Short mmCIF file of N, CA, C and O in Angstrom, two decimals:
data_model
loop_
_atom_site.label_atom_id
_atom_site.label_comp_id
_atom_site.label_asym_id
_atom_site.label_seq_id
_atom_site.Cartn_x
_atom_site.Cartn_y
_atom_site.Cartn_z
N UNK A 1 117.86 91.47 -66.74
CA UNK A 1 118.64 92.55 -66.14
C UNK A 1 120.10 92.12 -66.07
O UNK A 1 120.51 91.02 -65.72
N UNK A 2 120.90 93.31 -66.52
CA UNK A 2 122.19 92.94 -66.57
C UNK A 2 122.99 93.59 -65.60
O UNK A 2 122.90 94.45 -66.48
N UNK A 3 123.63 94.03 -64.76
CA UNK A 3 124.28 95.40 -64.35
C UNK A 3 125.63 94.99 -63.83
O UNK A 3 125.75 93.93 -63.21
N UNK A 4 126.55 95.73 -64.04
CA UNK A 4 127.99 95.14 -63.69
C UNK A 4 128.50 97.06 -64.01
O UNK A 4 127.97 97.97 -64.65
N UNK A 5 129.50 96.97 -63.34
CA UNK A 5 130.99 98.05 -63.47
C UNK A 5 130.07 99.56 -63.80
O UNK A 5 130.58 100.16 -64.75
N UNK A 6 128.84 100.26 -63.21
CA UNK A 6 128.16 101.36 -63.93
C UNK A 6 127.80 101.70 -65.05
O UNK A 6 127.87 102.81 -65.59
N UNK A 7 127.26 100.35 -65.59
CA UNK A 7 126.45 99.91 -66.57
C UNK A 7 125.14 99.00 -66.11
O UNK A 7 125.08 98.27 -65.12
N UNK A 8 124.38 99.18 -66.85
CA UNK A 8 123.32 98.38 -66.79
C UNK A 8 122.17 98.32 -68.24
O UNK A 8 121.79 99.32 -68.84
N UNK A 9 121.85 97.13 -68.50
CA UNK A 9 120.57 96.58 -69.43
C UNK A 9 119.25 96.24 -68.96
O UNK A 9 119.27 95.25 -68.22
N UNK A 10 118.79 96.44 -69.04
CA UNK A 10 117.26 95.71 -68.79
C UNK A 10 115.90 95.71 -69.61
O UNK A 10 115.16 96.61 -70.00
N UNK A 11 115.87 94.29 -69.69
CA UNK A 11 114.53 94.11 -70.55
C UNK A 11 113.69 94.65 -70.53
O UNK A 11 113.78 95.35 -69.52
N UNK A 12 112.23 94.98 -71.32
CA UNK A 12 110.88 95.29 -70.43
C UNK A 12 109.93 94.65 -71.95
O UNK A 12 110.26 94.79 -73.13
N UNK A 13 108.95 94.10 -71.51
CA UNK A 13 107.62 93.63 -72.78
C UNK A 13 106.72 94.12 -71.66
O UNK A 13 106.47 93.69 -70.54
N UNK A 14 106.34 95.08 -72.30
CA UNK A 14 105.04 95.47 -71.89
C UNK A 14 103.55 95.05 -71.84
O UNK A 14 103.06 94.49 -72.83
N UNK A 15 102.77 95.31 -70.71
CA UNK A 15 101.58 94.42 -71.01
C UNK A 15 100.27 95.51 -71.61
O UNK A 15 100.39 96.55 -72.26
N UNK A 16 99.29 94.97 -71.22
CA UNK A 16 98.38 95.85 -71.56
C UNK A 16 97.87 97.35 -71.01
O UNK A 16 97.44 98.40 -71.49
N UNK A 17 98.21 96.76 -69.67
CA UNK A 17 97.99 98.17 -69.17
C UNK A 17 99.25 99.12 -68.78
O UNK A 17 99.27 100.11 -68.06
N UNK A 18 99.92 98.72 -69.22
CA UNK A 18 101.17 100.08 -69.82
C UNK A 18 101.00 101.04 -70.83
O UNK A 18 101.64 102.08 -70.97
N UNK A 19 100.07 100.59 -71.55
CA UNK A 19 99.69 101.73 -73.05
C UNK A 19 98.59 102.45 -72.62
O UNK A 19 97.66 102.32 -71.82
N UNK A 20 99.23 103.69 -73.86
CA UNK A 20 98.20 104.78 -73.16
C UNK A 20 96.74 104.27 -74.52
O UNK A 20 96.43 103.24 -75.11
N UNK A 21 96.36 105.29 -74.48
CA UNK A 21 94.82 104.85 -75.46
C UNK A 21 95.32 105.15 -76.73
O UNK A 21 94.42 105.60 -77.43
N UNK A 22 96.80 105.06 -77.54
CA UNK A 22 97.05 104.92 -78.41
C UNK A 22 97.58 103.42 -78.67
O UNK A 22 98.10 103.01 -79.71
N UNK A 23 97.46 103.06 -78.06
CA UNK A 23 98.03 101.68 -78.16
C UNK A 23 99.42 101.41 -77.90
O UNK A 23 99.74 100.25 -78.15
N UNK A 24 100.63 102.41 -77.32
CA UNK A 24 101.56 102.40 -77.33
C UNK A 24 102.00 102.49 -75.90
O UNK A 24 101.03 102.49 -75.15
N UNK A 25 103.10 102.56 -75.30
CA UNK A 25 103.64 102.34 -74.28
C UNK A 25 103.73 103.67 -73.54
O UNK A 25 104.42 104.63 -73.91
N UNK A 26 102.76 103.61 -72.15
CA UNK A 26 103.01 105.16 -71.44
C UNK A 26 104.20 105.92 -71.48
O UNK A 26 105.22 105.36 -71.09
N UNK A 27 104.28 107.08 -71.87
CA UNK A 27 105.31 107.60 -71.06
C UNK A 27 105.92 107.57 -70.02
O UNK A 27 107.14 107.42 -69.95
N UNK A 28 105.00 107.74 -68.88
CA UNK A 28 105.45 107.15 -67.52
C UNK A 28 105.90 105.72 -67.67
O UNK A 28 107.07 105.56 -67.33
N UNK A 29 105.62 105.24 -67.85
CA UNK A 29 106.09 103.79 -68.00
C UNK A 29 107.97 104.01 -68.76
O UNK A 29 109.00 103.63 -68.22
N UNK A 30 107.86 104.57 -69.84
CA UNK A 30 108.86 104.91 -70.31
C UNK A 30 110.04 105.45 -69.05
O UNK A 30 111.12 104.90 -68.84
N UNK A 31 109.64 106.35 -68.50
CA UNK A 31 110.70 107.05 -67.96
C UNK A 31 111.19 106.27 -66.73
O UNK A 31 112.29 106.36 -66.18
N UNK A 32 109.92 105.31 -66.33
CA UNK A 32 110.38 104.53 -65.19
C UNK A 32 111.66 103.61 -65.31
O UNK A 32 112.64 103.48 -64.58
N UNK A 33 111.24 102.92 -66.69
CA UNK A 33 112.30 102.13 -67.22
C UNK A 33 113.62 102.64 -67.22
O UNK A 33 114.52 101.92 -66.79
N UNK A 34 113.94 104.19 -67.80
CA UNK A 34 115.08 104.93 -67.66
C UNK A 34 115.33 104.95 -66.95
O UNK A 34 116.45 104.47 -66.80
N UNK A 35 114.64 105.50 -65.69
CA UNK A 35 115.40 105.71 -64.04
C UNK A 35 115.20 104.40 -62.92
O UNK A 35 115.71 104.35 -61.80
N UNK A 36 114.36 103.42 -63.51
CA UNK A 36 114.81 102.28 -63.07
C UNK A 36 116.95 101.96 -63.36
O UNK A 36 117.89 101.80 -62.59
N UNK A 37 116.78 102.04 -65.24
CA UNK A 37 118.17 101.27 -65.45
C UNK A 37 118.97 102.24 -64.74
O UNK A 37 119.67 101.73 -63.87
N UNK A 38 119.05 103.37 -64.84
CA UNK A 38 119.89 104.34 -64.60
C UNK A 38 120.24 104.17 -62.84
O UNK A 38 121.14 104.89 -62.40
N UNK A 39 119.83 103.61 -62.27
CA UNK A 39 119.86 103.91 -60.39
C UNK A 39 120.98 102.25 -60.45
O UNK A 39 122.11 102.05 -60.00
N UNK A 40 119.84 101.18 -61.34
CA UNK A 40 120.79 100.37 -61.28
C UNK A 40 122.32 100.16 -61.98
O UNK A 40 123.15 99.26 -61.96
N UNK A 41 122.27 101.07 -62.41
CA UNK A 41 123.90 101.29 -63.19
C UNK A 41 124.54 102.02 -61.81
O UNK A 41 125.69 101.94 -61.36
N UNK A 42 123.77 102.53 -61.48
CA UNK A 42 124.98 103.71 -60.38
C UNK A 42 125.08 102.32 -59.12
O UNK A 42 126.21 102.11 -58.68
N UNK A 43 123.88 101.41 -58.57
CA UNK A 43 124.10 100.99 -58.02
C UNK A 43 125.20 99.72 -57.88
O UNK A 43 125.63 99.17 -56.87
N UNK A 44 125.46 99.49 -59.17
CA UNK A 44 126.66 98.69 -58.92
C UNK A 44 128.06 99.12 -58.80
O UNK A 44 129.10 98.64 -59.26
N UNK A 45 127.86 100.05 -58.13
CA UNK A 45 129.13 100.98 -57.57
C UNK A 45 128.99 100.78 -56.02
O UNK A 45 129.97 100.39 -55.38
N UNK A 46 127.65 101.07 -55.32
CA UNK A 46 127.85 100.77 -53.93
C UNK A 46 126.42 100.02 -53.70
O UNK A 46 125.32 100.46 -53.38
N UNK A 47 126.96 98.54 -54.03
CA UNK A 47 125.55 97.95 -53.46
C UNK A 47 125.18 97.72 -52.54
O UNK A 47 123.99 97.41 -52.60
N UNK A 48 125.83 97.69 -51.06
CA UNK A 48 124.96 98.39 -50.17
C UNK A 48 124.41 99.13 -49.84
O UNK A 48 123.86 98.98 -48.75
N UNK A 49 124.23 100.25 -50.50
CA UNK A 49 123.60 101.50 -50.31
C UNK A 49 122.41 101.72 -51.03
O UNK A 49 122.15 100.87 -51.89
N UNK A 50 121.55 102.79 -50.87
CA UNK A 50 119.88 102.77 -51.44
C UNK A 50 120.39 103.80 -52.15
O UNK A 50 121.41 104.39 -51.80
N UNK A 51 119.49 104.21 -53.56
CA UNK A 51 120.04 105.54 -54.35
C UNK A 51 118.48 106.01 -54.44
O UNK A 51 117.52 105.29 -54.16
N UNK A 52 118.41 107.40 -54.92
CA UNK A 52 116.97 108.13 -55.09
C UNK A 52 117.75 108.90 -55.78
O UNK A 52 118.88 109.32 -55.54
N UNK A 53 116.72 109.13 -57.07
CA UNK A 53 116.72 110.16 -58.28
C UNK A 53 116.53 111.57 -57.61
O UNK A 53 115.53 111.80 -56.94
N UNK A 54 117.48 112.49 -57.81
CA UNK A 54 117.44 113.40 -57.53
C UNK A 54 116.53 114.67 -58.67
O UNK A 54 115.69 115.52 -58.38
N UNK A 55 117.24 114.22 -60.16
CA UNK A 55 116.78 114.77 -60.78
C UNK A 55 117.01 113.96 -62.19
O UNK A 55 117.87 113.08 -62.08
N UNK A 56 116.38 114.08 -63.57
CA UNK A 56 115.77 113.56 -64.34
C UNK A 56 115.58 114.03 -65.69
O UNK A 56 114.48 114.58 -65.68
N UNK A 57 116.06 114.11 -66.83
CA UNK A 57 115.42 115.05 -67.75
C UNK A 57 114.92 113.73 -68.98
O UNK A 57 115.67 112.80 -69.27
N UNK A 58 114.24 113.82 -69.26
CA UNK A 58 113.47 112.69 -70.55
C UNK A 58 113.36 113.30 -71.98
O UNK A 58 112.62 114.27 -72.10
N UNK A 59 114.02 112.82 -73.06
CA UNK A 59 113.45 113.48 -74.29
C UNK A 59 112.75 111.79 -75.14
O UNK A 59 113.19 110.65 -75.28
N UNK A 60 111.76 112.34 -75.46
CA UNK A 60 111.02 111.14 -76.43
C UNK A 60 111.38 111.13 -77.98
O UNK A 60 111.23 112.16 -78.63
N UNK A 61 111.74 110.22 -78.45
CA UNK A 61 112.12 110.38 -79.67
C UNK A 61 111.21 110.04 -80.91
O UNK A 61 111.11 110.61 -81.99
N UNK A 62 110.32 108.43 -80.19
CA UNK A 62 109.47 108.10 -80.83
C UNK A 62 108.99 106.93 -80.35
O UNK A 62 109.71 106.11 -79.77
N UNK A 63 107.61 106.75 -80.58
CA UNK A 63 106.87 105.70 -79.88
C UNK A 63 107.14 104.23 -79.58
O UNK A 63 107.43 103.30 -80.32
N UNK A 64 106.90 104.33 -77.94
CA UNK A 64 107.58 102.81 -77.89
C UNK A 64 106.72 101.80 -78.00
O UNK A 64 105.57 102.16 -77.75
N UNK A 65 106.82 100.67 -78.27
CA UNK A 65 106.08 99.74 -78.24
C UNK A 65 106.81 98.08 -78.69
O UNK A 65 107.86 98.01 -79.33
N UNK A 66 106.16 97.06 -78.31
CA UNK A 66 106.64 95.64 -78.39
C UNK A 66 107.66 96.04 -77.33
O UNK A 66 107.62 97.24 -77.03
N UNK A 67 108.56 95.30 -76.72
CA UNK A 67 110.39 94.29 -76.48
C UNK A 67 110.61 96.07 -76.50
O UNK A 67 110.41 96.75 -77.50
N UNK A 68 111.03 96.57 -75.29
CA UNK A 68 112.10 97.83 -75.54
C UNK A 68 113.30 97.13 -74.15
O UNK A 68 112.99 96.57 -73.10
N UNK A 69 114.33 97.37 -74.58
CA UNK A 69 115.55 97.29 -74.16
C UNK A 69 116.38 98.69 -73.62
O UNK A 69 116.94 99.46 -74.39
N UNK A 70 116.37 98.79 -72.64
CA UNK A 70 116.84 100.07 -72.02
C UNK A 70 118.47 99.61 -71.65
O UNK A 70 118.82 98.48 -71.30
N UNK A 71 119.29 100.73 -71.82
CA UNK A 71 120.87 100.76 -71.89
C UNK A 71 121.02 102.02 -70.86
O UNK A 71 120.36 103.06 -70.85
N UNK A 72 122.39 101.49 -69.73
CA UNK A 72 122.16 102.55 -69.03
C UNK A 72 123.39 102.97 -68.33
O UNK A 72 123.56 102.04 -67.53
N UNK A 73 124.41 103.88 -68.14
CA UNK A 73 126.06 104.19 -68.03
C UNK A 73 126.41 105.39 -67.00
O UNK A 73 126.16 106.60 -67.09
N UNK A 74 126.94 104.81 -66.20
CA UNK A 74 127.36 106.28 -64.92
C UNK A 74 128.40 107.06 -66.17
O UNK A 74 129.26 106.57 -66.90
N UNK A 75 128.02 108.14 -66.07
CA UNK A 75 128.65 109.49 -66.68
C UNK A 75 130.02 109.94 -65.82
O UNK A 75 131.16 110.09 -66.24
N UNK A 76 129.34 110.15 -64.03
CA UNK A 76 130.70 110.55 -63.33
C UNK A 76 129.81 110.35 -62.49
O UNK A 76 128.61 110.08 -62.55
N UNK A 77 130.88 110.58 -61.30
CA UNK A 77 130.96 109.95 -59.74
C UNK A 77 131.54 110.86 -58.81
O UNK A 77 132.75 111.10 -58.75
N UNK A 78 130.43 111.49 -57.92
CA UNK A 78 131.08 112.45 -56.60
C UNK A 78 130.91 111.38 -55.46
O UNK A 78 130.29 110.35 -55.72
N UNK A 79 131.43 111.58 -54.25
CA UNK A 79 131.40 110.78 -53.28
C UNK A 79 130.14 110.19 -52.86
O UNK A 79 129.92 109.12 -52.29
N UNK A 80 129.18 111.29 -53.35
CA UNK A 80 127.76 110.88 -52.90
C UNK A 80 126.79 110.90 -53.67
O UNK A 80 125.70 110.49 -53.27
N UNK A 81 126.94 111.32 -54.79
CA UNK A 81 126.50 111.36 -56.31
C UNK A 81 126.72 110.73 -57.56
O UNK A 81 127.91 110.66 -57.87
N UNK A 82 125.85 110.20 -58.44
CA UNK A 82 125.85 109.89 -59.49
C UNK A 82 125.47 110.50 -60.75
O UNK A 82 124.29 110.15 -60.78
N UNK A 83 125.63 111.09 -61.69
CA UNK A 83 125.29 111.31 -63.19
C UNK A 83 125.32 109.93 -64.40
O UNK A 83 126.00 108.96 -64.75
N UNK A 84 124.25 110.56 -64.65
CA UNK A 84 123.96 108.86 -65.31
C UNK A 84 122.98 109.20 -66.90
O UNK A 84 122.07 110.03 -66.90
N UNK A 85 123.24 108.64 -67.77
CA UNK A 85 122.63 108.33 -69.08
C UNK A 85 122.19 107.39 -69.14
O UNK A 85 122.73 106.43 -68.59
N UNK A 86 120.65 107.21 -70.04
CA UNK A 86 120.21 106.08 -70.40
C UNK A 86 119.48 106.29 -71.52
O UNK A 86 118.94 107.38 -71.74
N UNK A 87 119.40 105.24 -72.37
CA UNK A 87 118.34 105.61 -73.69
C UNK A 87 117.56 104.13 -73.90
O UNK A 87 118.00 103.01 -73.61
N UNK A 88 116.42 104.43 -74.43
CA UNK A 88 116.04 103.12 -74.94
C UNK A 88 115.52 102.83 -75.89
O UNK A 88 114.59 103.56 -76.25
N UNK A 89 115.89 101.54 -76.77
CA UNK A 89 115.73 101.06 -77.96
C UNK A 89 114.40 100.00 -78.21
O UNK A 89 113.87 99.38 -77.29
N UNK A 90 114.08 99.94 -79.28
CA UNK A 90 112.82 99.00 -79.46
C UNK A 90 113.18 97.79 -80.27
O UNK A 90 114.38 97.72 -80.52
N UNK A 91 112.48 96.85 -80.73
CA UNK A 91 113.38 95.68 -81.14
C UNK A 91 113.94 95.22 -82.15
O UNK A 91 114.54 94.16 -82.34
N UNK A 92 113.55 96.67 -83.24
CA UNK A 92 114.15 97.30 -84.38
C UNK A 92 115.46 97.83 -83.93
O UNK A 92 116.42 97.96 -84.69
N UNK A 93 115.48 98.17 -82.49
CA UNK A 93 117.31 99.27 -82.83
C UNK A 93 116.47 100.32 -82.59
O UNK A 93 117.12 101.21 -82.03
N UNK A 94 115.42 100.61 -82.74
CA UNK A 94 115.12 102.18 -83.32
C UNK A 94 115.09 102.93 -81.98
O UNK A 94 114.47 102.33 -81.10
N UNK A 95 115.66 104.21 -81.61
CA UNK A 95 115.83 105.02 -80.16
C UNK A 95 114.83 105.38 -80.19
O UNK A 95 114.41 106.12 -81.08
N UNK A 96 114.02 104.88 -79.03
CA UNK A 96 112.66 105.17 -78.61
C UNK A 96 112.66 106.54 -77.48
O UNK A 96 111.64 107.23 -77.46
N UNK A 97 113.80 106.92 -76.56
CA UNK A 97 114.00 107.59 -75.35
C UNK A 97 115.06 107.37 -75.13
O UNK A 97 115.66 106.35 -75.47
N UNK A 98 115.65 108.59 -74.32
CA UNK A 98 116.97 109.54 -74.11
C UNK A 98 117.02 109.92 -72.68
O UNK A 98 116.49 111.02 -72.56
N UNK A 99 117.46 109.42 -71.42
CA UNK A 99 117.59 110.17 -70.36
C UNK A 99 118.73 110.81 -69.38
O UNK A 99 119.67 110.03 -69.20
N UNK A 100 118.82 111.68 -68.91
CA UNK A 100 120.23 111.81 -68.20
C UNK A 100 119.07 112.05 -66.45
O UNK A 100 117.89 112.36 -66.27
N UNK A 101 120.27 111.70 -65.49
CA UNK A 101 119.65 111.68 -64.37
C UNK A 101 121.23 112.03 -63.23
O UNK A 101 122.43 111.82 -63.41
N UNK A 102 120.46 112.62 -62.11
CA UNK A 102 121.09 112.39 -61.34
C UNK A 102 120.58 112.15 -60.16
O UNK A 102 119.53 112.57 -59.69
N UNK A 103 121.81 111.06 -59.45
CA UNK A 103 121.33 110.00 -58.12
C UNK A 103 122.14 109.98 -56.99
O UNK A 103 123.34 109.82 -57.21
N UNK A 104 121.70 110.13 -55.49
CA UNK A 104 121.99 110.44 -54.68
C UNK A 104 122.40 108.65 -53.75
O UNK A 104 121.68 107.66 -53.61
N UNK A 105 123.35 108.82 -53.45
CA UNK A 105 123.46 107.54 -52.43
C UNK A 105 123.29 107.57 -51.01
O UNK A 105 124.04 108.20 -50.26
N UNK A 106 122.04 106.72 -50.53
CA UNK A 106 121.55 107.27 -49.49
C UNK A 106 122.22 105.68 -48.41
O UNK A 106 122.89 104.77 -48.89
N UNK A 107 121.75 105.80 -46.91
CA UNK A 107 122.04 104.66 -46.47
C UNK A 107 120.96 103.76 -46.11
O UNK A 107 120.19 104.59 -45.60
N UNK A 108 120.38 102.69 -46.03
CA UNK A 108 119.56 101.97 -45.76
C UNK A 108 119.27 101.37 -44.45
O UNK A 108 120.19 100.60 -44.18
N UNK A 109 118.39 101.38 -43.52
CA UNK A 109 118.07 100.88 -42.93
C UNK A 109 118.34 99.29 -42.80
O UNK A 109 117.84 98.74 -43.78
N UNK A 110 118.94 98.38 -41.95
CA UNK A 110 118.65 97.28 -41.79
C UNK A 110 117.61 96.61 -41.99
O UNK A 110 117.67 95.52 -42.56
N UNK A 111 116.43 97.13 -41.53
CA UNK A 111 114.98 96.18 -42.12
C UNK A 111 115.01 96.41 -43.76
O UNK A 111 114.74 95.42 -44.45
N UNK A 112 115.29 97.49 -44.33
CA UNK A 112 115.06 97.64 -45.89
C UNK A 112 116.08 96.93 -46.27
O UNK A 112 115.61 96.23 -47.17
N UNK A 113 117.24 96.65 -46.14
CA UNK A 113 118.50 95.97 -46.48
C UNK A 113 118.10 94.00 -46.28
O UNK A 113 118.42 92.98 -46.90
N UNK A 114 117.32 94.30 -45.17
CA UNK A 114 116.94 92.40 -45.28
C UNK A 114 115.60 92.37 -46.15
O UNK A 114 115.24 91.22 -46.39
N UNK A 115 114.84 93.27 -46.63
CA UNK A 115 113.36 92.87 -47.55
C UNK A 115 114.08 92.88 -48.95
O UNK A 115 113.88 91.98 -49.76
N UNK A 116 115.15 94.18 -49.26
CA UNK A 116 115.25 94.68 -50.74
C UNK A 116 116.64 93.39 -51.28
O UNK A 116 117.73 92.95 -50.90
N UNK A 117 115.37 93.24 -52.68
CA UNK A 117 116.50 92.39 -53.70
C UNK A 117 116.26 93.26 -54.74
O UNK A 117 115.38 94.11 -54.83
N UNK A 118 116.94 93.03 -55.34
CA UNK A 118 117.31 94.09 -56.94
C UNK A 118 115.87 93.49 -57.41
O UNK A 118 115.64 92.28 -57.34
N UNK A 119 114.89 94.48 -57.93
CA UNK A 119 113.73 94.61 -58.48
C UNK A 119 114.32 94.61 -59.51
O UNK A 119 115.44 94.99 -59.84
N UNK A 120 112.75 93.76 -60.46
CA UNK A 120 113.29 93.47 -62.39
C UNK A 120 112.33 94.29 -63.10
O UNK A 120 111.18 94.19 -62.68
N UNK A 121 112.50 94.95 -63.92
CA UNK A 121 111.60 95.92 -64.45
C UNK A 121 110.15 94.34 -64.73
O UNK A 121 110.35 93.13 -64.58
N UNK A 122 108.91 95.00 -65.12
CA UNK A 122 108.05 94.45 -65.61
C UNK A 122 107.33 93.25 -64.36
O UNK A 122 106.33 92.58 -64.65
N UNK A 123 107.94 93.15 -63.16
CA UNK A 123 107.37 92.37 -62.33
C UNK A 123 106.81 92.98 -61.07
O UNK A 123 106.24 92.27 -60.24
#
């Protein structure tokens, strides 16, 4: 995981039980990865603060599978809002998924602020 300036990267190798009964990588799994990178791109704008996906749109391009690498970029910035892009690639390059999202900055509780460390996709 990379995330700096409303950007963010993050790895993911999938295991076994991420694929659906094609042998390939859930969808859900897919989109998590998107709105995983995507919250952490907005979040390095206010890292004290908690963000929640407000809203989400996913287009599939083509099946993921092995090493996918998700890329992920704040679009724009309201005081309390984020717009955000993300897509992800497989270990060909090849665009596996396309997402745009938008994310709300919420405030955190003190007990959630002393448990939460930046979660890594795949663990």
């Amino acid at each position: 995981l990379t995330a700096a300036d409303g950007s963010c990267q993050a790895r993911f190798v999938p295991k076994p039980e991420h694929l659906n009964t094609l042998g390939v990588v859930h969808g859900g799994v897919v989109m998590t990865l998107l709105d995983f990178a995507m919250a952490q791109a907005a979040r390095t704008l206010e890292p004290d603060m908690g963000i929640v996906t407000i809203e989400m749109k996913t287009s599939f391009m083509k099946v993921s599978s092995g090493e996918l690498l998700a890329h992920a970029k704040l679009l724009q910035r309201t005081a309390t809002m984020t717009f955000n892009e993300a897509r992800i690639v497989d270990a060909h390059g090849h665009l596996c998924a396309h997402a745009t999202g938008t994310f709300k900055f919420v405030r955190r509780s003190p007990a959630a602020r002393r448990l939460s460390n930046t979660p890594t996709p795949g663990d």
